[in-house]
């Protein structure tokens, strides 16, 4: 079936766009995989009890981010499949495939716009809610600066301090910090007795085998440079959202290209339809 100049340009553009879609779908899948990998480094068996205790709506913080990463991978794979459908439909000038492709692209377009709108609308609210719940989890559950306490969430906090090189929820800048409201400081523990101002697990270069011998200059005197000053909220946020700029950039670019893809797909379909109608009219004459 012959296409006019506009149709041929549209077909060439559609083929080019779907090659880009294929690469961007691959990029989304890779970005989702990297986000999932970053999460697996955080959401270990030791830290999981803490993340599972933080709920946003009906979702647990750890499982929510894990699910979002998997969803990004699934969307990336789906875009790969749809781009293949568009390539085949454009090259073969198959009207049925092009219509199916255009409908799928429109559905994807609406979904992505809705997700991005929700993300920018709820981002600050969700971040504040998670931070507030982290503070409550620290206050209610931090019992001791060891990893052998009967409270698994308390142990998870200490594992997080050593794994992510952070301390508390907010940055720790002095002996006055987030731990002041915990039972470790108010009821019983080395903070209550004045032996420690911050957990030994907050000291620099300690791990689960060496934290017990952390220097007094760190946990007692809180000397600058001897402990991790970064708050765990900021470190967690940076780790979990490390791939978000790349993901958002890819998604916005895909949205713009999808709008053009739908326009050109329907342009080619209309021309294929016109050619089919003309061939049918010629056949009737004979």
XYZ file of C-alpha atoms in Angstrom:
286
model
C 0.000 0.000 0.000
C 1.421 3.377 -0.988
C 1.665 6.238 1.445
C 1.910 9.900 0.516
C 4.812 12.050 1.631
C 3.240 12.776 5.039
C 2.498 9.098 5.594
C 6.037 8.043 4.723
C 7.426 10.689 7.036
C 5.066 9.480 9.744
C 6.150 5.874 9.254
C 9.833 6.817 9.428
C 9.191 8.894 12.522
C 7.173 6.094 14.129
C 9.955 3.603 13.502
C 12.491 6.026 14.971
C 10.306 6.750 18.008
C 9.826 3.068 18.750
C 13.554 2.423 18.589
C 13.879 5.188 21.208
C 10.975 3.651 23.185
C 12.780 0.327 23.141
C 15.949 1.919 24.552
C 14.000 3.922 27.150
C 11.991 0.875 28.204
C 15.315 -0.882 28.668
C 16.540 2.174 30.623
C 13.500 2.081 32.935
C 13.976 -1.638 33.573
C 17.670 -1.052 34.409
C 16.861 1.941 36.670
C 14.214 -0.118 38.470
C 16.728 -2.941 38.866
C 19.314 -0.547 40.332
C 16.716 0.866 42.745
C 15.823 -2.694 43.774
C 19.505 -3.453 44.280
C 19.954 -0.353 46.459
C 16.943 -1.415 48.506
C 18.255 -4.952 48.974
C 21.424 -3.468 50.475
C 19.269 -1.603 53.005
C 16.342 -3.947 53.587
C 18.418 -6.769 55.073
C 17.110 -9.245 57.655
C 18.644 -7.085 60.411
C 17.058 -3.772 59.319
C 13.789 -5.161 57.881
C 11.925 -5.171 61.261
C 12.427 -1.405 61.519
C 11.305 -0.625 57.943
C 8.311 -2.952 58.340
C 7.256 -1.000 61.450
C 6.958 2.219 59.390
C 3.555 2.259 57.699
C 2.358 4.738 55.085
C -1.355 4.195 54.752
C -1.752 0.418 54.562
C 1.760 -0.130 53.168
C 4.977 -0.907 55.002
C 7.831 1.422 54.009
C 10.216 -1.358 52.988
C 7.698 -3.355 50.958
C 6.235 -0.190 49.371
C 9.561 0.933 47.894
C 10.296 -2.670 46.888
C 6.941 -2.868 45.075
C 7.507 0.480 43.338
C 10.894 -0.704 42.062
C 9.334 -3.905 40.703
C 6.522 -1.862 39.116
C 9.105 0.306 37.316
C 10.772 -2.843 35.948
C 7.393 -4.212 34.770
C 6.542 -0.900 33.058
C 9.944 -0.915 31.359
C 9.382 -4.442 30.025
C 5.843 -3.520 28.909
C 7.223 -0.532 26.968
C 9.716 -2.885 25.295
C 6.857 -5.122 24.126
C 4.666 -2.216 22.968
C 7.571 -0.621 21.072
C 8.067 -3.941 19.258
C 4.397 -3.933 18.305
C 4.692 -0.366 16.964
C 7.837 -1.198 14.977
C 6.249 -4.244 13.358
C 2.985 -2.414 12.655
C 4.760 0.550 11.049
C 7.138 -1.542 8.937
C 4.364 -3.869 7.706
C 1.742 -1.099 7.518
C -0.590 -3.331 9.532
C -3.643 -1.266 10.495
C -4.840 -3.641 13.242
C -1.438 -3.625 14.948
C -1.112 0.138 14.680
C -4.563 0.732 16.210
C -3.760 -1.702 19.049
C -0.414 0.027 19.512
C -2.012 3.501 19.626
C -4.619 2.379 22.193
C -1.943 0.801 24.423
C 0.192 3.958 24.154
C -2.797 6.125 25.130
C -3.454 3.925 28.178
C 0.225 4.114 29.178
C 0.197 7.871 28.632
C -2.769 8.450 30.933
C -1.314 6.130 33.599
C 2.082 7.837 33.587
C 0.583 11.343 33.763
C -1.577 10.234 36.718
C 1.397 8.658 38.535
C 3.633 11.721 38.023
C 0.836 14.051 39.204
C 0.303 11.904 42.317
C 4.056 11.767 42.978
C 4.513 15.553 42.931
C 1.261 16.098 44.873
C 1.952 13.582 47.649
C 5.772 13.568 47.755
C 6.230 16.122 50.555
C 3.340 14.717 52.586
C 4.640 11.146 52.358
C 8.199 12.212 53.200
C 7.027 14.133 56.292
C 4.835 11.223 57.395
C 7.724 8.762 57.075
C 10.067 11.070 59.004
C 7.536 11.540 61.810
C 6.986 7.788 62.057
C 10.729 7.146 62.130
C 10.996 9.527 65.088
C 8.153 7.698 66.869
C 9.770 4.321 66.115
C 13.071 5.551 67.582
C 11.424 7.033 70.669
C 9.255 3.971 71.377
C 11.661 1.187 70.482
C 15.278 2.237 70.973
C 16.237 0.416 74.203
C 19.990 -0.048 74.052
C 23.041 0.602 71.882
C 23.599 -3.113 71.278
C 22.472 -5.630 68.674
C 21.536 -8.263 71.249
C 18.502 -6.615 72.858
C 15.198 -8.501 73.138
C 13.581 -5.703 71.090
C 14.317 -6.519 67.442
C 13.470 -2.982 66.278
C 16.032 -1.553 68.711
C 18.606 -3.932 67.246
C 17.528 -2.896 63.737
C 18.247 0.745 64.560
C 21.784 -0.138 65.631
C 22.345 -2.228 62.504
C 21.118 0.694 60.411
C 23.528 3.117 62.112
C 26.454 0.848 61.243
C 25.260 -0.141 57.758
C 24.326 3.326 56.492
C 26.871 5.331 58.533
C 24.138 7.467 60.056
C 22.863 8.319 63.532
C 19.371 9.058 64.825
C 16.637 10.331 62.522
C 17.736 13.968 62.288
C 21.421 14.937 61.988
C 23.293 14.571 65.286
C 25.247 17.752 65.973
C 25.722 17.607 69.753
C 24.874 15.697 72.933
C 21.323 17.042 72.567
C 19.704 14.831 69.928
C 16.877 12.457 69.010
C 17.948 9.899 71.620
C 17.056 12.208 74.528
C 13.416 11.080 74.369
C 14.108 7.327 74.184
C 13.888 4.915 77.125
C 17.642 4.386 76.665
C 18.108 7.917 78.029
C 14.975 8.325 80.178
C 14.547 4.935 81.876
C 17.583 2.697 81.741
C 20.732 2.299 79.694
C 24.189 3.797 79.347
C 22.659 7.114 78.241
C 20.596 7.289 81.453
C 23.692 6.652 83.562
C 25.665 9.276 81.658
C 28.151 6.820 80.182
C 27.007 7.563 76.621
C 25.379 10.505 74.864
C 24.993 8.709 71.532
C 25.014 4.975 70.717
C 28.367 3.288 70.190
C 26.953 2.055 66.875
C 26.996 5.683 65.639
C 30.776 5.880 65.875
C 32.758 5.932 62.637
C 34.374 2.772 61.290
C 32.586 0.353 63.641
C 30.763 -2.848 62.721
C 28.907 -5.541 64.608
C 32.147 -7.088 65.820
C 33.899 -3.887 66.939
C 31.216 -1.415 68.109
C 31.502 -2.509 71.760
C 35.028 -1.101 71.886
C 34.125 2.275 70.353
C 36.174 5.127 71.887
C 34.694 7.194 74.717
C 35.563 10.346 72.771
C 32.822 9.320 70.365
C 29.855 8.050 72.377
C 30.587 9.872 75.663
C 32.157 13.176 74.637
C 30.610 13.364 71.153
C 33.815 14.766 69.689
C 33.517 16.055 66.136
C 34.791 13.630 63.509
C 34.439 10.554 65.717
C 30.797 9.772 64.909
C 28.412 9.823 61.951
C 26.567 13.140 61.946
C 24.125 12.365 59.124
C 20.579 11.539 60.165
C 19.244 8.192 58.958
C 16.166 9.804 57.404
C 18.259 11.808 54.923
C 20.522 8.831 54.167
C 17.538 6.506 53.625
C 15.811 9.089 51.434
C 18.909 9.545 49.269
C 19.422 5.781 48.953
C 15.815 4.959 48.108
C 15.364 7.877 45.692
C 18.816 7.746 44.119
C 17.379 6.664 40.753
C 14.297 8.922 40.799
C 15.751 11.830 38.707
C 16.747 9.399 35.943
C 13.385 7.619 36.118
C 11.369 10.873 36.041
C 13.480 12.224 33.163
C 12.946 9.053 31.117
C 9.203 8.993 31.863
C 8.644 12.647 30.872
C 10.593 12.130 27.625
C 8.534 8.999 26.884
C 5.285 10.936 27.473
C 6.263 13.590 24.917
C 7.271 10.957 22.376
C 4.103 8.931 23.031
C 1.913 11.883 22.082
C 3.731 12.127 18.734
C 3.624 8.333 18.295
C -0.168 8.226 18.684
C -0.601 11.074 16.165
C 1.589 9.404 13.527
C 0.121 5.937 14.172
C -3.393 7.228 13.431
C -2.078 9.213 10.420
C -0.680 6.002 8.897
C -3.881 4.105 9.781
C -5.990 6.715 7.968
C -3.849 6.463 4.847
C -3.904 2.658 4.950
C -7.689 2.882 5.250
C -7.905 5.275 2.263
C -5.754 2.966 0.139
C -7.891 -0.047 1.076
C -11.061 1.833 0.179
C -9.635 2.857 -3.220
C -8.595 -0.716 -4.034
C -12.107 -1.931 -3.105
C -13.725 0.668 -5.396
C -11.497 -0.341 -8.316
C -12.375 -4.009 -7.761
C -16.110 -3.209 -7.902
C -15.690 -1.593 -11.327
C -14.635 -4.936 -12.749
